[in-house]
Amino acid sequence: CSDKTGTLTQNKLTLGTPYTVKGVSAEETIQAAALASRAEDDDPIDLAVLGGWKPGQTGAGQTIKHFVPFDPVNKRTEATVETRDGGAFRTTKGAPQVILKISANADQVRTDVDKVIDDLAARGYRALGVARTDANDQWQFLGILPLHDPPRDDSKTTLEAAHDMGCRVKMVTGDQKPIAREIARELSMGSNILDAEVFAATSHHETGRLADAIEEADGFAQVYPEHKYHIVDVLQQRGH
């Protein structure tokens, strides 16, 4: 079993063309996300966003007064920004559904946003939601930034060599199933990707069928640490 990010892929995210809601520009969306990022954290997502921002063109006279880093519970970062005239606003970036949940305009944009997320995932892109507060200090969803982590140059040949030696490699990732499937397709690993959510939904009498599914799968998506132990245990029990 091989981790995807940084092992099969480069762990170097690149920023694609943003999707924005009506009336919002791509530059505004990238700027809001960049303000809610910190280069010193050396986070791949932050570095990809900051790499796509041109602060010389926008954001002059703005100062970050407070920054809330990403954590697995809130699943977003947040910055309080002070403007040159003494005003202030907040920006945030994170999991799109989390950003939608706090946005006042969520009902107006949700259908389009969900479609964009699905389309991006099918092409192997991660989606990053972005929002900014308005004059009434209400969050407004601005758009989505696509992020892509391409395969390492040597991954495909390494997998082919492993296969020639009788070793079957299964991908393990916390990313969504469509993203995992697209990277697996690029690396010719197979398209049978199992969503780790089935672990929580499986009753005791179905554990045998689940073990069969684990053995037959080409990879596993939306995996948390406890899922990894389950996968390894089953494969070891099956003599792998």
PDB file of N, CA, C and O in Angstrom, residues 6-64:
ATOM      1  N   GLY A   6       2.873  12.967  -2.273  1.00  0.00           N
ATOM      2  CA  GLY A   6       4.295  13.022  -1.957  1.00  0.00           C
ATOM      3  C   GLY A   6       5.045  11.730  -2.197  1.00  0.00           C
ATOM      4  O   GLY A   6       6.267  11.698  -2.129  1.00  0.00           O
ATOM      5  N   THR A   7       4.315  10.646  -2.467  1.00  0.00           N
ATOM      6  CA  THR A   7       4.949   9.361  -2.753  1.00  0.00           C
ATOM      7  C   THR A   7       4.704   8.989  -4.215  1.00  0.00           C
ATOM      8  O   THR A   7       5.640   8.815  -4.991  1.00  0.00           O
ATOM      9  N   LEU A   8       3.441   8.877  -4.579  1.00  0.00           N
ATOM     10  CA  LEU A   8       3.091   8.673  -5.992  1.00  0.00           C
ATOM     11  C   LEU A   8       3.023  10.010  -6.731  1.00  0.00           C
ATOM     12  O   LEU A   8       3.255  10.063  -7.941  1.00  0.00           O
ATOM     13  N   THR A   9       2.679  11.068  -5.995  1.00  0.00           N
ATOM     14  CA  THR A   9       2.613  12.408  -6.604  1.00  0.00           C
ATOM     15  C   THR A   9       3.744  13.281  -6.062  1.00  0.00           C
ATOM     16  O   THR A   9       4.454  12.904  -5.132  1.00  0.00           O
ATOM     17  N   GLN A  10       3.889  14.473  -6.634  1.00  0.00           N
ATOM     18  CA  GLN A  10       5.022  15.336  -6.317  1.00  0.00           C
ATOM     19  C   GLN A  10       4.856  16.122  -5.014  1.00  0.00           C
ATOM     20  O   GLN A  10       5.819  16.684  -4.508  1.00  0.00           O
ATOM     21  N   ASN A  11       3.620  16.181  -4.483  1.00  0.00           N
ATOM     22  CA  ASN A  11       3.314  17.033  -3.331  1.00  0.00           C
ATOM     23  C   ASN A  11       3.708  18.487  -3.618  1.00  0.00           C
ATOM     24  O   ASN A  11       4.190  19.212  -2.747  1.00  0.00           O
ATOM     25  N   LYS A  12       3.532  18.868  -4.865  1.00  0.00           N
ATOM     26  CA  LYS A  12       3.757  20.253  -5.292  1.00  0.00           C
ATOM     27  C   LYS A  12       2.501  20.712  -6.029  1.00  0.00           C
ATOM     28  O   LYS A  12       2.347  20.471  -7.218  1.00  0.00           O
ATOM     29  N   LEU A  13       1.604  21.321  -5.278  1.00  0.00           N
ATOM     30  CA  LEU A  13       0.332  21.727  -5.859  1.00  0.00           C
ATOM     31  C   LEU A  13       0.510  22.898  -6.808  1.00  0.00           C
ATOM     32  O   LEU A  13       1.284  23.818  -6.547  1.00  0.00           O
ATOM     33  N   THR A  14      -0.224  22.852  -7.914  1.00  0.00           N
ATOM     34  CA  THR A  14      -0.251  23.971  -8.847  1.00  0.00           C
ATOM     35  C   THR A  14      -1.662  24.525  -8.906  1.00  0.00           C
ATOM     36  O   THR A  14      -2.640  23.780  -8.827  1.00  0.00           O
ATOM     37  N   LEU A  15      -1.755  25.835  -9.051  1.00  0.00           N
ATOM     38  CA  LEU A  15      -3.046  26.522  -9.055  1.00  0.00           C
ATOM     39  C   LEU A  15      -3.603  26.595 -10.462  1.00  0.00           C
ATOM     40  O   LEU A  15      -2.920  27.046 -11.387  1.00  0.00           O
ATOM     41  N   GLY A  16      -4.863  26.136 -10.621  1.00  0.00           N
ATOM     42  CA  GLY A  16      -5.535  26.212 -11.911  1.00  0.00           C
ATOM     43  C   GLY A  16      -6.368  27.481 -12.028  1.00  0.00           C
ATOM     44  O   GLY A  16      -6.298  28.374 -11.185  1.00  0.00           O
ATOM     45  N   THR A  17      -7.174  27.552 -13.077  1.00  0.00           N
ATOM     46  CA  THR A  17      -8.026  28.718 -13.319  1.00  0.00           C
ATOM     47  C   THR A  17      -9.198  28.714 -12.340  1.00  0.00           C
ATOM     48  O   THR A  17      -9.964  27.742 -12.295  1.00  0.00           O
ATOM     49  N   PRO A  18      -9.373  29.773 -11.540  1.00  0.00           N
ATOM     50  CA  PRO A  18     -10.435  29.778 -10.528  1.00  0.00           C
ATOM     51  C   PRO A  18     -11.839  29.813 -11.131  1.00  0.00           C
ATOM     52  O   PRO A  18     -12.049  30.367 -12.214  1.00  0.00           O
ATOM     53  N   TYR A  19     -12.776  29.222 -10.405  1.00  0.00           N
ATOM     54  CA  TYR A  19     -14.194  29.436 -10.669  1.00  0.00           C
ATOM     55  C   TYR A  19     -14.650  30.520  -9.705  1.00  0.00           C
ATOM     56  O   TYR A  19     -14.325  30.473  -8.511  1.00  0.00           O
ATOM     57  N   THR A  20     -15.392  31.499 -10.200  1.00  0.00           N
ATOM     58  CA  THR A  20     -15.872  32.571  -9.331  1.00  0.00           C
ATOM     59  C   THR A  20     -17.379  32.748  -9.475  1.00  0.00           C
ATOM     60  O   THR A  20     -17.948  32.461 -10.540  1.00  0.00           O
ATOM     61  N   VAL A  21     -18.010  33.207  -8.409  1.00  0.00           N
ATOM     62  CA  VAL A  21     -19.445  33.490  -8.476  1.00  0.00           C
ATOM     63  C   VAL A  21     -19.641  34.788  -9.253  1.00  0.00           C
ATOM     64  O   VAL A  21     -18.702  35.563  -9.475  1.00  0.00           O
ATOM     65  N   LYS A  22     -20.869  35.055  -9.649  1.00  0.00           N
ATOM     66  CA  LYS A  22     -21.180  36.219 -10.482  1.00  0.00           C
ATOM     67  C   LYS A  22     -20.766  37.519  -9.775  1.00  0.00           C
ATOM     68  O   LYS A  22     -21.048  37.713  -8.593  1.00  0.00           O
ATOM     69  N   GLY A  23     -20.067  38.373 -10.514  1.00  0.00           N
ATOM     70  CA  GLY A  23     -19.659  39.663  -9.974  1.00  0.00           C
ATOM     71  C   GLY A  23     -18.322  39.671  -9.271  1.00  0.00           C
ATOM     72  O   GLY A  23     -17.870  40.710  -8.788  1.00  0.00           O
ATOM     73  N   VAL A  24     -17.675  38.503  -9.190  1.00  0.00           N
ATOM     74  CA  VAL A  24     -16.377  38.397  -8.520  1.00  0.00           C
ATOM     75  C   VAL A  24     -15.319  37.992  -9.544  1.00  0.00           C
ATOM     76  O   VAL A  24     -15.556  37.091 -10.358  1.00  0.00           O
ATOM     77  N   SER A  25     -14.174  38.636  -9.514  1.00  0.00           N
ATOM     78  CA  SER A  25     -13.108  38.314 -10.467  1.00  0.00           C
ATOM     79  C   SER A  25     -12.197  37.224  -9.916  1.00  0.00           C
ATOM     80  O   SER A  25     -12.153  36.974  -8.706  1.00  0.00           O
ATOM     81  N   ALA A  26     -11.447  36.603 -10.819  1.00  0.00           N
ATOM     82  CA  ALA A  26     -10.474  35.597 -10.415  1.00  0.00           C
ATOM     83  C   ALA A  26      -9.418  36.215  -9.511  1.00  0.00           C
ATOM     84  O   ALA A  26      -8.982  35.601  -8.529  1.00  0.00           O
ATOM     85  N   GLU A  27      -9.008  37.445  -9.834  1.00  0.00           N
ATOM     86  CA  GLU A  27      -7.983  38.129  -9.035  1.00  0.00           C
ATOM     87  C   GLU A  27      -8.462  38.358  -7.604  1.00  0.00           C
ATOM     88  O   GLU A  27      -7.698  38.192  -6.646  1.00  0.00           O
ATOM     89  N   GLU A  28      -9.733  38.744  -7.441  1.00  0.00           N
ATOM     90  CA  GLU A  28     -10.281  38.967  -6.098  1.00  0.00           C
ATOM     91  C   GLU A  28     -10.299  37.673  -5.290  1.00  0.00           C
ATOM     92  O   GLU A  28     -10.009  37.673  -4.089  1.00  0.00           O
ATOM     93  N   THR A  29     -10.638  36.579  -5.955  1.00  0.00           N
ATOM     94  CA  THR A  29     -10.715  35.283  -5.271  1.00  0.00           C
ATOM     95  C   THR A  29      -9.331  34.816  -4.846  1.00  0.00           C
ATOM     96  O   THR A  29      -9.137  34.361  -3.702  1.00  0.00           O
ATOM     97  N   ILE A  30      -8.360  34.938  -5.742  1.00  0.00           N
ATOM     98  CA  ILE A  30      -6.990  34.537  -5.403  1.00  0.00           C
ATOM     99  C   ILE A  30      -6.438  35.428  -4.298  1.00  0.00           C
ATOM    100  O   ILE A  30      -5.771  34.953  -3.364  1.00  0.00           O
ATOM    101  N   GLN A  31      -6.716  36.728  -4.371  1.00  0.00           N
ATOM    102  CA  GLN A  31      -6.226  37.653  -3.344  1.00  0.00           C
ATOM    103  C   GLN A  31      -6.786  37.289  -1.967  1.00  0.00           C
ATOM    104  O   GLN A  31      -6.049  37.237  -0.975  1.00  0.00           O
ATOM    105  N   ALA A  32      -8.097  37.006  -1.906  1.00  0.00           N
ATOM    106  CA  ALA A  32      -8.715  36.654  -0.630  1.00  0.00           C
ATOM    107  C   ALA A  32      -8.099  35.381  -0.062  1.00  0.00           C
ATOM    108  O   ALA A  32      -7.827  35.280   1.146  1.00  0.00           O
ATOM    109  N   ALA A  33      -7.842  34.399  -0.934  1.00  0.00           N
ATOM    110  CA  ALA A  33      -7.230  33.152  -0.480  1.00  0.00           C
ATOM    111  C   ALA A  33      -5.787  33.383  -0.038  1.00  0.00           C
ATOM    112  O   ALA A  33      -5.325  32.793   0.945  1.00  0.00           O
ATOM    113  N   ALA A  34      -5.074  34.252  -0.765  1.00  0.00           N
ATOM    114  CA  ALA A  34      -3.673  34.524  -0.426  1.00  0.00           C
ATOM    115  C   ALA A  34      -3.559  35.236   0.920  1.00  0.00           C
ATOM    116  O   ALA A  34      -2.624  34.969   1.691  1.00  0.00           O
ATOM    117  N   LEU A  35      -4.489  36.131   1.210  1.00  0.00           N
ATOM    118  CA  LEU A  35      -4.473  36.815   2.498  1.00  0.00           C
ATOM    119  C   LEU A  35      -4.704  35.832   3.649  1.00  0.00           C
ATOM    120  O   LEU A  35      -4.224  36.056   4.765  1.00  0.00           O
ATOM    121  N   ALA A  36      -5.403  34.744   3.366  1.00  0.00           N
ATOM    122  CA  ALA A  36      -5.651  33.707   4.378  1.00  0.00           C
ATOM    123  C   ALA A  36      -4.616  32.588   4.279  1.00  0.00           C
ATOM    124  O   ALA A  36      -4.893  31.427   4.587  1.00  0.00           O
ATOM    125  N   SER A  37      -3.410  32.928   3.812  1.00  0.00           N
ATOM    126  CA  SER A  37      -2.306  31.964   3.666  1.00  0.00           C
ATOM    127  C   SER A  37      -1.038  32.542   4.274  1.00  0.00           C
ATOM    128  O   SER A  37      -0.878  33.761   4.354  1.00  0.00           O
ATOM    129  N   ARG A  38      -0.116  31.651   4.677  1.00  0.00           N
ATOM    130  CA  ARG A  38       1.174  32.097   5.226  1.00  0.00           C
ATOM    131  C   ARG A  38       2.303  31.281   4.615  1.00  0.00           C
ATOM    132  O   ARG A  38       2.310  30.053   4.728  1.00  0.00           O
ATOM    133  N   ALA A  39       3.255  31.966   4.007  1.00  0.00           N
ATOM    134  CA  ALA A  39       4.394  31.275   3.389  1.00  0.00           C
ATOM    135  C   ALA A  39       5.246  30.570   4.427  1.00  0.00           C
ATOM    136  O   ALA A  39       5.783  29.484   4.177  1.00  0.00           O
ATOM    137  N   GLU A  40       5.369  31.155   5.632  1.00  0.00           N
ATOM    138  CA  GLU A  40       6.256  30.592   6.649  1.00  0.00           C
ATOM    139  C   GLU A  40       5.779  29.245   7.183  1.00  0.00           C
ATOM    140  O   GLU A  40       6.547  28.507   7.800  1.00  0.00           O
ATOM    141  N   ASP A  41       4.503  28.913   6.964  1.00  0.00           N
ATOM    142  CA  ASP A  41       4.009  27.609   7.401  1.00  0.00           C
ATOM    143  C   ASP A  41       4.471  26.482   6.479  1.00  0.00           C
ATOM    144  O   ASP A  41       4.338  25.300   6.816  1.00  0.00           O
ATOM    145  N   ASP A  42       4.982  26.854   5.305  1.00  0.00           N
ATOM    146  CA  ASP A  42       5.499  25.882   4.336  1.00  0.00           C
ATOM    147  C   ASP A  42       4.448  24.834   3.978  1.00  0.00           C
ATOM    148  O   ASP A  42       4.770  23.665   3.743  1.00  0.00           O
ATOM    149  N   ASP A  43       3.193  25.261   3.942  1.00  0.00           N
ATOM    150  CA  ASP A  43       2.099  24.356   3.586  1.00  0.00           C
ATOM    151  C   ASP A  43       1.934  24.338   2.067  1.00  0.00           C
ATOM    152  O   ASP A  43       1.895  25.398   1.436  1.00  0.00           O
ATOM    153  N   PRO A  44       1.837  23.146   1.436  1.00  0.00           N
ATOM    154  CA  PRO A  44       1.742  23.083  -0.027  1.00  0.00           C
ATOM    155  C   PRO A  44       0.561  23.870  -0.596  1.00  0.00           C
ATOM    156  O   PRO A  44       0.682  24.485  -1.659  1.00  0.00           O
ATOM    157  N   ILE A  45      -0.590  23.860   0.103  1.00  0.00           N
ATOM    158  CA  ILE A  45      -1.748  24.609  -0.380  1.00  0.00           C
ATOM    159  C   ILE A  45      -1.479  26.101  -0.310  1.00  0.00           C
ATOM    160  O   ILE A  45      -1.726  26.846  -1.272  1.00  0.00           O
ATOM    161  N   ASP A  46      -0.956  26.576   0.826  1.00  0.00           N
ATOM    162  CA  ASP A  46      -0.645  27.997   0.969  1.00  0.00           C
ATOM    163  C   ASP A  46       0.361  28.451  -0.081  1.00  0.00           C
ATOM    164  O   ASP A  46       0.210  29.529  -0.683  1.00  0.00           O
ATOM    165  N   LEU A  47       1.392  27.645  -0.322  1.00  0.00           N
ATOM    166  CA  LEU A  47       2.426  28.019  -1.282  1.00  0.00           C
ATOM    167  C   LEU A  47       1.863  28.079  -2.704  1.00  0.00           C
ATOM    168  O   LEU A  47       2.244  28.957  -3.496  1.00  0.00           O
ATOM    169  N   ALA A  48       0.948  27.162  -3.034  1.00  0.00           N
ATOM    170  CA  ALA A  48       0.336  27.178  -4.366  1.00  0.00           C
ATOM    171  C   ALA A  48      -0.523  28.428  -4.554  1.00  0.00           C
ATOM    172  O   ALA A  48      -0.497  29.066  -5.615  1.00  0.00           O
ATOM    173  N   VAL A  49      -1.284  28.793  -3.520  1.00  0.00           N
ATOM    174  CA  VAL A  49      -2.129  29.989  -3.604  1.00  0.00           C
ATOM    175  C   VAL A  49      -1.272  31.243  -3.705  1.00  0.00           C
ATOM    176  O   VAL A  49      -1.503  32.114  -4.557  1.00  0.00           O
ATOM    177  N   LEU A  50      -0.282  31.353  -2.833  1.00  0.00           N
ATOM    178  CA  LEU A  50       0.587  32.531  -2.845  1.00  0.00           C
ATOM    179  C   LEU A  50       1.362  32.633  -4.159  1.00  0.00           C
ATOM    180  O   LEU A  50       1.642  33.740  -4.636  1.00  0.00           O
ATOM    181  N   GLY A  51       1.681  31.488  -4.753  1.00  0.00           N
ATOM    182  CA  GLY A  51       2.384  31.500  -6.030  1.00  0.00           C
ATOM    183  C   GLY A  51       1.551  32.051  -7.164  1.00  0.00           C
ATOM    184  O   GLY A  51       2.102  32.503  -8.177  1.00  0.00           O
ATOM    185  N   GLY A  52       0.228  32.021  -7.012  1.00  0.00           N
ATOM    186  CA  GLY A  52      -0.658  32.536  -8.056  1.00  0.00           C
ATOM    187  C   GLY A  52      -1.124  33.951  -7.828  1.00  0.00           C
ATOM    188  O   GLY A  52      -1.916  34.500  -8.616  1.00  0.00           O
ATOM    189  N   TRP A  53      -0.651  34.578  -6.742  1.00  0.00           N
ATOM    190  CA  TRP A  53      -1.087  35.941  -6.397  1.00  0.00           C
ATOM    191  C   TRP A  53      -0.013  36.950  -6.766  1.00  0.00           C
ATOM    192  O   TRP A  53       1.178  36.718  -6.553  1.00  0.00           O
ATOM    193  N   LYS A  54      -0.441  38.088  -7.315  1.00  0.00           N
ATOM    194  CA  LYS A  54       0.485  39.172  -7.659  1.00  0.00           C
ATOM    195  C   LYS A  54       0.193  40.359  -6.745  1.00  0.00           C
ATOM    196  O   LYS A  54      -0.578  41.256  -7.093  1.00  0.00           O
ATOM    197  N   PRO A  55       0.780  40.373  -5.544  1.00  0.00           N
ATOM    198  CA  PRO A  55       0.466  41.415  -4.560  1.00  0.00           C
ATOM    199  C   PRO A  55       0.815  42.823  -5.019  1.00  0.00           C
ATOM    200  O   PRO A  55       0.309  43.795  -4.482  1.00  0.00           O
ATOM    201  N   GLY A  56       1.681  42.952  -6.010  1.00  0.00           N
ATOM    202  CA  GLY A  56       2.004  44.284  -6.502  1.00  0.00           C
ATOM    203  C   GLY A  56       0.846  44.938  -7.220  1.00  0.00           C
ATOM    204  O   GLY A  56       0.773  46.163  -7.328  1.00  0.00           O
ATOM    205  N   GLN A  57      -0.102  44.098  -7.720  1.00  0.00           N
ATOM    206  CA  GLN A  57      -1.246  44.626  -8.454  1.00  0.00           C
ATOM    207  C   GLN A  57      -2.457  44.853  -7.555  1.00  0.00           C
ATOM    208  O   GLN A  57      -3.272  45.724  -7.802  1.00  0.00           O
ATOM    209  N   THR A  58      -2.591  44.050  -6.520  1.00  0.00           N
ATOM    210  CA  THR A  58      -3.732  44.169  -5.617  1.00  0.00           C
ATOM    211  C   THR A  58      -3.252  44.040  -4.183  1.00  0.00           C
ATOM    212  O   THR A  58      -2.191  43.498  -3.901  1.00  0.00           O
ATOM    213  N   GLY A  59      -4.038  44.548  -3.260  1.00  0.00           N
ATOM    214  CA  GLY A  59      -3.738  44.348  -1.845  1.00  0.00           C
ATOM    215  C   GLY A  59      -2.794  45.361  -1.236  1.00  0.00           C
ATOM    216  O   GLY A  59      -2.348  45.188  -0.099  1.00  0.00           O
ATOM    217  N   ALA A  60      -2.469  46.432  -1.958  1.00  0.00           N
ATOM    218  CA  ALA A  60      -1.560  47.440  -1.404  1.00  0.00           C
ATOM    219  C   ALA A  60      -2.183  48.090  -0.173  1.00  0.00           C
ATOM    220  O   ALA A  60      -3.364  48.422  -0.146  1.00  0.00           O
ATOM    221  N   GLY A  61      -1.372  48.269   0.857  1.00  0.00           N
ATOM    222  CA  GLY A  61      -1.848  48.943   2.059  1.00  0.00           C
ATOM    223  C   GLY A  61      -2.654  48.077   2.998  1.00  0.00           C
ATOM    224  O   GLY A  61      -3.250  48.583   3.944  1.00  0.00           O
ATOM    225  N   GLN A  62      -2.689  46.766   2.767  1.00  0.00           N
ATOM    226  CA  GLN A  62      -3.437  45.860   3.638  1.00  0.00           C
ATOM    227  C   GLN A  62      -2.477  45.125   4.565  1.00  0.00           C
ATOM    228  O   GLN A  62      -1.412  44.684   4.147  1.00  0.00           O
ATOM    229  N   THR A  63      -2.889  45.005   5.837  1.00  0.00           N
ATOM    230  CA  THR A  63      -2.041  44.379   6.848  1.00  0.00           C
ATOM    231  C   THR A  63      -2.802  43.265   7.551  1.00  0.00           C
ATOM    232  O   THR A  63      -3.951  43.454   7.965  1.00  0.00           O
ATOM    233  N   ILE A  64      -2.171  42.107   7.684  1.00  0.00           N
ATOM    234  CA  ILE A  64      -2.785  40.994   8.416  1.00  0.00           C
ATOM    235  C   ILE A  64      -2.650  41.268   9.911  1.00  0.00           C
ATOM    236  O   ILE A  64      -1.548  41.323  10.441  1.00  0.00           O
TER     237      ILE A  64
END
